[in-house]
């Protein structure tokens, strides 16, 4: 992780002003990301997904994003003009969401969607975009790229859909990929396959990856560094290998409350939430 | 595996050569193909597999929610009738996967729990509701709340209470914790484990999570594409002494991501 | 919750909004109160509610509000077709020397009666047909829905005309004819809602408790279809009023001398050039009440049926 960081986030806050009051989804989050794999782990409501969305400027309407600093590779995302942001989003920073069923356009073939994605950000002819799309489908290990190219999203399995999604998101050669629970909707064996492809592509292209998940075990086995979020804040930051030595009681509790094949502890230790963690 | 001829004496739930078929002609889907197993009283049995393995369909077939094309289902020694009898519903109850979809959105917890009592004409509604709520770890303050006023874990407790209020002998659990956060999952698993011991319940648990199955069950069936891969025990799962490659693949995948040598790829992904 | 605090408004509010209701009644009232708060935030819906309440009030108090007898006229030589705001006749008089204001007030009863009777007849029929068709599916569904389609295929007024022609003119027959033409859309809505509900886990759960199909439909499906049907009925009320008025206008609904608004316009049309008020005021009444029901329906939809709101 040499040189200046790819992404700098300082004191990020995401608030939702609702009728019933203001909900603070993210409350002062800071981190820097190099060309590495960063995992963000938390339970539902911890603000992990809103963090990813805020970086991409995809916070849904009643939400308000504030930060002391939100810089992507020298561009200030808070002050940059819309045009610049649009070019960055989908071009140099992209996102893979949980369920390909909902994030792929159901009335366009997978190939057309990849071509569209490419041509939206690169000045390229149809033929060039097509070649690029084929190459991408090969890169995500589709056995028969030509066939997958002309299939509609409902005609492929969940694992293939998610690989198509990754192909679409990586076709513009982005520098940053935010993956929000990219494999949670998939079967375990398929999940490993998709992760392996993601791992290879991210490694080979030297991209930065933010991997958002509820699965502490999965994140720590996949990423270089892990942020553990609780109630909108980071309660622990550690290198992935150091999971067993986690210091924060929340991280420890999260680890222990999972049943494992290795040890038969019963009853399972439950997590007693300490109000001071939310700080 | 149990052949269809031998009836296991004293089994609480017995399934022999079960076929479930949806649709006909070109739309025909064989969801379950010749599956057999038997569960003893007080035992907990797991059905493990990935999506499309037919594991949930078996539970639905037992309840009469999925069409049985062939095979036999016997509860407490007696073959089930079609449609199921009122006695069946008092013996077998089910807990569904999605706590957000399994509770009526316009009914309070009280109404949800009172309905089965009203259907079966059971008295003492008040006492039963309060006692069952207490049993699943919910205080009386939850009694008149609507589902939207409850968290996911609390909803699942209500769903368990609804299943228990008829005092069944068999509880069918369809991925009861997969929609819950890890810490809430632990609480619900502990609750299910305690209830089984206290009430001598028989469980059939469907899950994709091997660790959850190993925690709650003694024996299990590994399934794939509607067929039995192998019947094994939780102890064998923990020790890694399973017979089939597929079960080994599942065990390896459940350990998390490894950058080392690739896990043996099941044919399912390769088929494009 | 402490019962003593219920006397003051703040205490009542807290009691209603309690996250831990102590009784069935409190839970229901709390839910209703939340709905009311959402409804009250919409000024147009409140306006609609005000108009509808005004109609109800006028209908209830009609005998007290009438300044003249609505059915019998005054002196035909001196009091015929008087313009608005002449001595004692705020809105003028018609060709029979009857006070138009009093007739409109009396007509409120007829209008409200028609609307209520039609919805009381059509709503349960539509709900029953729709939920039964949706829940059972298959042959039952096909049969019931083809029947619904037949009714839907005719324009409402034309079908109502045919029924009235067969049954004979009169306000009662007009109500029956409108009700017969009004239920099919409710059946469609109820069926569509039922189709989305019937495969949900909570319906599977009650089936597993051994509930009979009729119990499931009545206790579990109908309450969920209710809100969208109520919204649709409210929005339809304007149409019902207009159809009733249309039948009255064509002489097939309320018969003279009944002060039905549509029939009043029918008489007024002979004088519309020189004595505009004879037709204009009943027309205005129809317009205001229809608009009121429409605004109310829109507001109700926002509260009861968040999916349909934009």
Short mmCIF file of C-alpha atoms in Angstrom, two decimals, chain C residues 1-309:
data_model
loop_
_atom_site.label_atom_id
_atom_site.label_comp_id
_atom_site.label_asym_id
_atom_site.label_seq_id
_atom_site.Cartn_x
_atom_site.Cartn_y
_atom_site.Cartn_z
CA UNK C 1 -50.42 2.71 31.47
CA UNK C 2 -51.83 4.69 34.32
CA UNK C 3 -55.54 5.24 33.82
CA UNK C 4 -55.40 8.52 35.68
CA UNK C 5 -53.27 10.18 33.03
CA UNK C 6 -55.91 9.56 30.38
CA UNK C 7 -57.85 12.65 31.34
CA UNK C 8 -55.29 15.07 29.92
CA UNK C 9 -54.50 15.15 26.19
CA UNK C 10 -50.77 14.51 26.55
CA UNK C 11 -51.42 11.45 28.69
CA UNK C 12 -53.96 10.16 26.19
CA UNK C 13 -51.48 10.61 23.38
CA UNK C 14 -48.76 8.73 25.21
CA UNK C 15 -51.27 6.00 26.02
CA UNK C 16 -52.24 5.69 22.38
CA UNK C 17 -48.65 5.69 21.13
CA UNK C 18 -47.40 3.26 23.75
CA UNK C 19 -45.00 0.69 22.32
CA UNK C 20 -46.31 -1.79 24.89
CA UNK C 21 -50.10 -1.68 24.75
CA UNK C 22 -51.77 -3.31 27.73
CA UNK C 23 -54.92 -4.52 26.00
CA UNK C 24 -56.40 -5.38 22.64
CA UNK C 25 -58.40 -2.15 22.69
CA UNK C 26 -55.35 0.00 23.35
CA UNK C 27 -53.42 -1.69 20.53
CA UNK C 28 -56.28 -1.09 18.08
CA UNK C 29 -56.84 2.50 19.15
CA UNK C 30 -53.11 3.19 18.96
CA UNK C 31 -53.04 1.91 15.42
CA UNK C 32 -56.10 3.95 14.47
CA UNK C 33 -54.56 7.06 16.03
CA UNK C 34 -51.37 6.66 13.99
CA UNK C 35 -53.49 6.33 10.86
CA UNK C 36 -55.45 9.43 11.79
CA UNK C 37 -52.24 11.41 12.33
CA UNK C 38 -50.99 10.43 8.88
CA UNK C 39 -54.36 11.33 7.38
CA UNK C 40 -54.57 14.66 9.18
CA UNK C 41 -51.25 15.75 7.69
CA UNK C 42 -52.87 15.89 4.24
CA UNK C 43 -54.87 19.14 3.99
CA UNK C 44 -56.75 18.12 0.83
CA UNK C 45 -57.85 14.87 2.46
CA UNK C 46 -59.04 16.87 5.46
CA UNK C 47 -61.00 19.12 3.12
CA UNK C 48 -62.60 16.04 1.56
CA UNK C 49 -63.44 14.70 5.00
CA UNK C 50 -64.99 18.07 5.93
CA UNK C 51 -67.19 18.03 2.82
CA UNK C 52 -68.33 14.46 3.50
CA UNK C 53 -69.00 15.22 7.16
CA UNK C 54 -70.96 18.30 6.09
CA UNK C 55 -73.05 16.12 3.77
CA UNK C 56 -73.74 13.68 6.60
CA UNK C 57 -74.65 16.52 8.95
CA UNK C 58 -76.96 18.16 6.43
CA UNK C 59 -78.62 14.82 5.74
CA UNK C 60 -79.16 14.18 9.43
CA UNK C 61 -80.49 17.67 10.19
CA UNK C 62 -82.40 18.14 6.95
CA UNK C 63 -85.82 18.77 8.55
CA UNK C 64 -84.30 21.52 10.70
CA UNK C 65 -82.36 23.17 7.90
CA UNK C 66 -85.15 23.28 5.35
CA UNK C 67 -86.66 26.76 5.16
CA UNK C 68 -89.59 25.63 3.06
CA UNK C 69 -91.29 22.28 2.44
CA UNK C 70 -89.16 20.60 -0.25
CA UNK C 71 -91.95 18.72 -1.97
CA UNK C 72 -94.75 21.24 -2.21
CA UNK C 73 -94.33 24.61 -3.87
CA UNK C 74 -95.59 28.06 -3.03
CA UNK C 75 -97.85 30.28 -5.10
CA UNK C 76 -97.32 29.29 -8.72
CA UNK C 77 -98.27 32.79 -9.95
CA UNK C 78 -95.88 34.84 -7.82
CA UNK C 79 -93.18 32.50 -6.52
CA UNK C 80 -92.20 30.55 -9.64
CA UNK C 81 -88.56 30.68 -10.82
CA UNK C 82 -87.50 33.38 -8.41
CA UNK C 83 -83.78 34.28 -8.72
CA UNK C 84 -81.37 33.59 -5.82
CA UNK C 85 -81.52 35.68 -2.65
CA UNK C 86 -85.08 36.87 -3.13
CA UNK C 87 -87.12 37.09 0.02
CA UNK C 88 -86.51 33.92 1.97
CA UNK C 89 -85.32 31.92 -1.03
CA UNK C 90 -81.49 31.97 -0.83
CA UNK C 91 -81.01 29.92 -3.94
CA UNK C 92 -84.22 30.90 -5.66
CA UNK C 93 -87.17 28.70 -6.59
CA UNK C 94 -87.87 26.24 -9.38
CA UNK C 95 -90.68 25.93 -11.90
CA UNK C 96 -93.02 24.49 -9.26
CA UNK C 97 -92.27 27.45 -6.95
CA UNK C 98 -90.33 25.14 -4.59
CA UNK C 99 -87.39 26.51 -2.62
CA UNK C 100 -84.19 25.17 -4.25
CA UNK C 101 -82.13 25.39 -1.04
CA UNK C 102 -84.63 23.25 0.83
CA UNK C 103 -84.72 20.76 -2.01
CA UNK C 104 -80.93 20.46 -2.11
CA UNK C 105 -80.88 19.93 1.66
CA UNK C 106 -83.53 17.25 1.36
CA UNK C 107 -81.68 15.78 -1.62
CA UNK C 108 -78.59 15.27 0.57
CA UNK C 109 -80.49 12.50 2.33
CA UNK C 110 -81.25 10.79 -0.95
CA UNK C 111 -77.70 11.13 -2.22
CA UNK C 112 -76.16 9.86 1.01
CA UNK C 113 -78.70 7.05 1.16
CA UNK C 114 -77.91 5.96 -2.39
CA UNK C 115 -74.17 6.04 -1.75
CA UNK C 116 -74.40 4.09 1.51
CA UNK C 117 -76.82 1.50 0.19
CA UNK C 118 -74.77 0.91 -2.93
CA UNK C 119 -71.54 0.44 -0.97
CA UNK C 120 -73.21 -1.76 1.65
CA UNK C 121 -74.49 -4.03 -1.11
CA UNK C 122 -71.58 -3.90 -3.55
CA UNK C 123 -68.59 -4.04 -1.18
CA UNK C 124 -69.32 -7.37 0.54
CA UNK C 125 -70.28 -8.95 -2.78
CA UNK C 126 -67.08 -7.76 -4.43
CA UNK C 127 -64.94 -8.81 -1.45
CA UNK C 128 -66.51 -12.25 -1.26
CA UNK C 129 -66.27 -12.97 -4.98
CA UNK C 130 -62.70 -11.64 -5.22
CA UNK C 131 -61.24 -13.36 -2.15
CA UNK C 132 -62.93 -16.69 -2.86
CA UNK C 133 -61.77 -16.61 -6.49
CA UNK C 134 -58.24 -15.62 -5.49
CA UNK C 135 -57.90 -18.08 -2.62
CA UNK C 136 -59.24 -21.20 -4.31
CA UNK C 137 -57.93 -20.46 -7.79
CA UNK C 138 -58.51 -22.97 -10.58
CA UNK C 139 -62.04 -23.54 -11.79
CA UNK C 140 -63.66 -21.42 -9.07
CA UNK C 141 -61.42 -18.53 -10.04
CA UNK C 142 -62.14 -18.89 -13.75
CA UNK C 143 -65.90 -19.09 -13.27
CA UNK C 144 -66.13 -16.14 -10.89
CA UNK C 145 -63.77 -13.95 -12.86
CA UNK C 146 -65.49 -14.57 -16.20
CA UNK C 147 -68.74 -13.53 -14.52
CA UNK C 148 -66.98 -10.40 -13.26
CA UNK C 149 -65.63 -9.72 -16.74
CA UNK C 150 -69.12 -9.87 -18.21
CA UNK C 151 -70.26 -7.17 -15.81
CA UNK C 152 -67.12 -5.13 -16.41
CA UNK C 153 -67.56 -5.27 -20.17
CA UNK C 154 -70.53 -2.85 -20.14
CA UNK C 155 -70.29 0.85 -19.39
CA UNK C 156 -71.76 1.33 -15.95
CA UNK C 157 -74.49 3.79 -16.90
CA UNK C 158 -75.65 1.67 -19.83
CA UNK C 159 -75.85 -1.45 -17.69
CA UNK C 160 -77.65 0.43 -14.93
CA UNK C 161 -80.05 1.79 -17.54
CA UNK C 162 -80.80 -1.72 -18.73
CA UNK C 163 -81.48 -2.93 -15.20
CA UNK C 164 -83.67 0.04 -14.35
CA UNK C 165 -85.55 -0.44 -17.60
CA UNK C 166 -86.15 -4.05 -16.58
CA UNK C 167 -86.95 -3.35 -12.93
CA UNK C 168 -88.94 -0.20 -13.54
CA UNK C 169 -87.96 3.36 -12.68
CA UNK C 170 -87.61 4.49 -9.07
CA UNK C 171 -84.90 5.31 -6.57
CA UNK C 172 -84.85 1.82 -5.00
CA UNK C 173 -84.37 0.17 -8.34
CA UNK C 174 -81.71 2.71 -9.22
CA UNK C 175 -79.81 1.70 -6.05
CA UNK C 176 -80.07 -1.97 -6.94
CA UNK C 177 -79.03 -1.32 -10.53
CA UNK C 178 -75.99 0.74 -9.48
CA UNK C 179 -74.97 -1.85 -6.88
CA UNK C 180 -75.14 -4.60 -9.50
CA UNK C 181 -72.81 -2.61 -11.71
CA UNK C 182 -70.48 -1.47 -8.91
CA UNK C 183 -69.14 -4.70 -7.41
CA UNK C 184 -66.96 -6.09 -10.25
CA UNK C 185 -64.03 -3.68 -9.75
CA UNK C 186 -63.99 -4.53 -6.02
CA UNK C 187 -63.88 -8.22 -6.88
CA UNK C 188 -60.91 -7.58 -9.17
CA UNK C 189 -59.03 -5.65 -6.51
CA UNK C 190 -59.79 -8.18 -3.79
CA UNK C 191 -58.67 -11.02 -6.05
CA UNK C 192 -55.40 -9.31 -6.93
CA UNK C 193 -54.66 -8.68 -3.25
CA UNK C 194 -55.60 -12.23 -2.34
CA UNK C 195 -53.24 -13.66 -4.94
CA UNK C 196 -50.30 -11.85 -3.34
CA UNK C 197 -51.36 -12.83 0.17
CA UNK C 198 -52.39 -16.45 -0.25
CA UNK C 199 -48.90 -17.86 -0.75
CA UNK C 200 -47.36 -15.98 2.16
CA UNK C 201 -45.99 -17.82 5.15
CA UNK C 202 -48.53 -16.42 7.56
CA UNK C 203 -51.35 -17.96 5.55
CA UNK C 204 -49.42 -21.26 5.41
CA UNK C 205 -49.08 -20.99 9.18
CA UNK C 206 -52.85 -20.69 9.79
CA UNK C 207 -53.47 -23.50 7.35
CA UNK C 208 -51.10 -25.60 9.45
CA UNK C 209 -53.14 -24.76 12.51
CA UNK C 210 -56.05 -26.48 10.83
CA UNK C 211 -58.09 -23.38 9.94
CA UNK C 212 -60.87 -23.92 7.39
CA UNK C 213 -60.70 -22.03 4.07
CA UNK C 214 -63.66 -19.83 5.04
CA UNK C 215 -61.99 -18.95 8.33
CA UNK C 216 -58.75 -18.08 6.55
CA UNK C 217 -60.59 -15.88 4.05
CA UNK C 218 -62.73 -14.13 6.64
CA UNK C 219 -60.17 -13.64 9.41
CA UNK C 220 -56.89 -13.39 7.58
CA UNK C 221 -57.37 -12.36 3.97
CA UNK C 222 -60.38 -10.03 4.03
CA UNK C 223 -58.83 -7.66 6.61
CA UNK C 224 -55.83 -7.22 4.33
CA UNK C 225 -57.97 -6.59 1.22
CA UNK C 226 -60.26 -4.26 3.11
CA UNK C 227 -58.09 -1.17 2.94
CA UNK C 228 -57.62 -1.13 -0.83
CA UNK C 229 -61.30 -1.92 -1.37
CA UNK C 230 -62.38 0.85 1.01
CA UNK C 231 -60.15 3.28 -0.86
CA UNK C 232 -61.64 2.20 -4.16
CA UNK C 233 -65.21 2.44 -2.82
CA UNK C 234 -64.57 5.95 -1.56
CA UNK C 235 -63.13 6.98 -4.90
CA UNK C 236 -66.13 5.34 -6.59
CA UNK C 237 -68.65 7.27 -4.54
CA UNK C 238 -68.37 10.24 -6.86
CA UNK C 239 -69.14 7.91 -9.74
CA UNK C 240 -72.08 6.41 -7.87
CA UNK C 241 -73.50 9.88 -7.19
CA UNK C 242 -73.04 10.81 -10.82
CA UNK C 243 -74.66 7.59 -12.04
CA UNK C 244 -77.60 8.11 -9.67
CA UNK C 245 -77.87 11.69 -10.88
CA UNK C 246 -77.58 10.51 -14.47
CA UNK C 247 -80.42 8.04 -13.98
CA UNK C 248 -82.41 10.77 -12.28
CA UNK C 249 -81.64 13.14 -15.12
CA UNK C 250 -82.89 10.58 -17.65
CA UNK C 251 -86.06 10.15 -15.59
CA UNK C 252 -85.23 6.55 -14.63
CA UNK C 253 -84.00 7.17 -11.08
CA UNK C 254 -85.81 9.17 -8.45
CA UNK C 255 -89.29 10.12 -9.62
CA UNK C 256 -90.88 13.53 -9.19
CA UNK C 257 -91.45 15.14 -6.81
CA UNK C 258 -88.46 13.58 -4.97
CA UNK C 259 -85.71 16.21 -4.65
CA UNK C 260 -82.93 14.05 -6.12
CA UNK C 261 -80.12 16.28 -7.45
CA UNK C 262 -79.90 14.67 -10.87
CA UNK C 263 -83.66 14.88 -11.37
CA UNK C 264 -83.51 18.54 -10.29
CA UNK C 265 -80.98 19.28 -13.02
CA UNK C 266 -83.27 17.50 -15.48
CA UNK C 267 -86.10 19.89 -14.70
CA UNK C 268 -83.73 22.84 -14.69
CA UNK C 269 -82.42 22.19 -18.17
CA UNK C 270 -85.57 23.70 -19.70
CA UNK C 271 -84.75 27.02 -18.07
CA UNK C 272 -80.96 26.88 -18.23
CA UNK C 273 -80.62 29.99 -20.44
CA UNK C 274 -82.82 32.39 -18.50
CA UNK C 275 -83.13 30.83 -15.05
CA UNK C 276 -79.67 29.25 -14.70
CA UNK C 277 -79.93 28.75 -10.94
CA UNK C 278 -82.53 26.01 -11.22
CA UNK C 279 -79.97 23.62 -12.73
CA UNK C 280 -76.75 25.21 -11.46
CA UNK C 281 -77.18 24.73 -7.71
CA UNK C 282 -77.99 21.02 -7.73
CA UNK C 283 -75.12 20.65 -10.20
CA UNK C 284 -72.82 22.49 -7.82
CA UNK C 285 -73.95 20.24 -4.97
CA UNK C 286 -73.10 17.14 -7.02
CA UNK C 287 -69.74 18.62 -7.95
CA UNK C 288 -68.76 19.54 -4.38
CA UNK C 289 -69.82 16.22 -2.88
CA UNK C 290 -68.13 14.19 -5.63
CA UNK C 291 -64.94 16.17 -5.20
CA UNK C 292 -65.16 15.69 -1.43
CA UNK C 293 -65.40 11.92 -1.77
CA UNK C 294 -62.53 11.89 -4.25
CA UNK C 295 -60.23 13.89 -1.98
CA UNK C 296 -61.20 11.70 0.96
CA UNK C 297 -60.44 8.60 -1.07
CA UNK C 298 -57.05 9.91 -2.10
CA UNK C 299 -56.19 10.71 1.50
CA UNK C 300 -57.37 7.30 2.68
CA UNK C 301 -55.25 5.63 0.06
CA UNK C 302 -52.13 7.33 1.34
CA UNK C 303 -52.86 6.08 4.85
CA UNK C 304 -54.32 2.63 4.21
CA UNK C 305 -52.44 1.59 1.12
CA UNK C 306 -48.90 3.00 1.15
CA UNK C 307 -47.96 0.86 -1.88
CA UNK C 308 -50.36 2.69 -4.19
CA UNK C 309 -49.30 6.15 -3.06
#
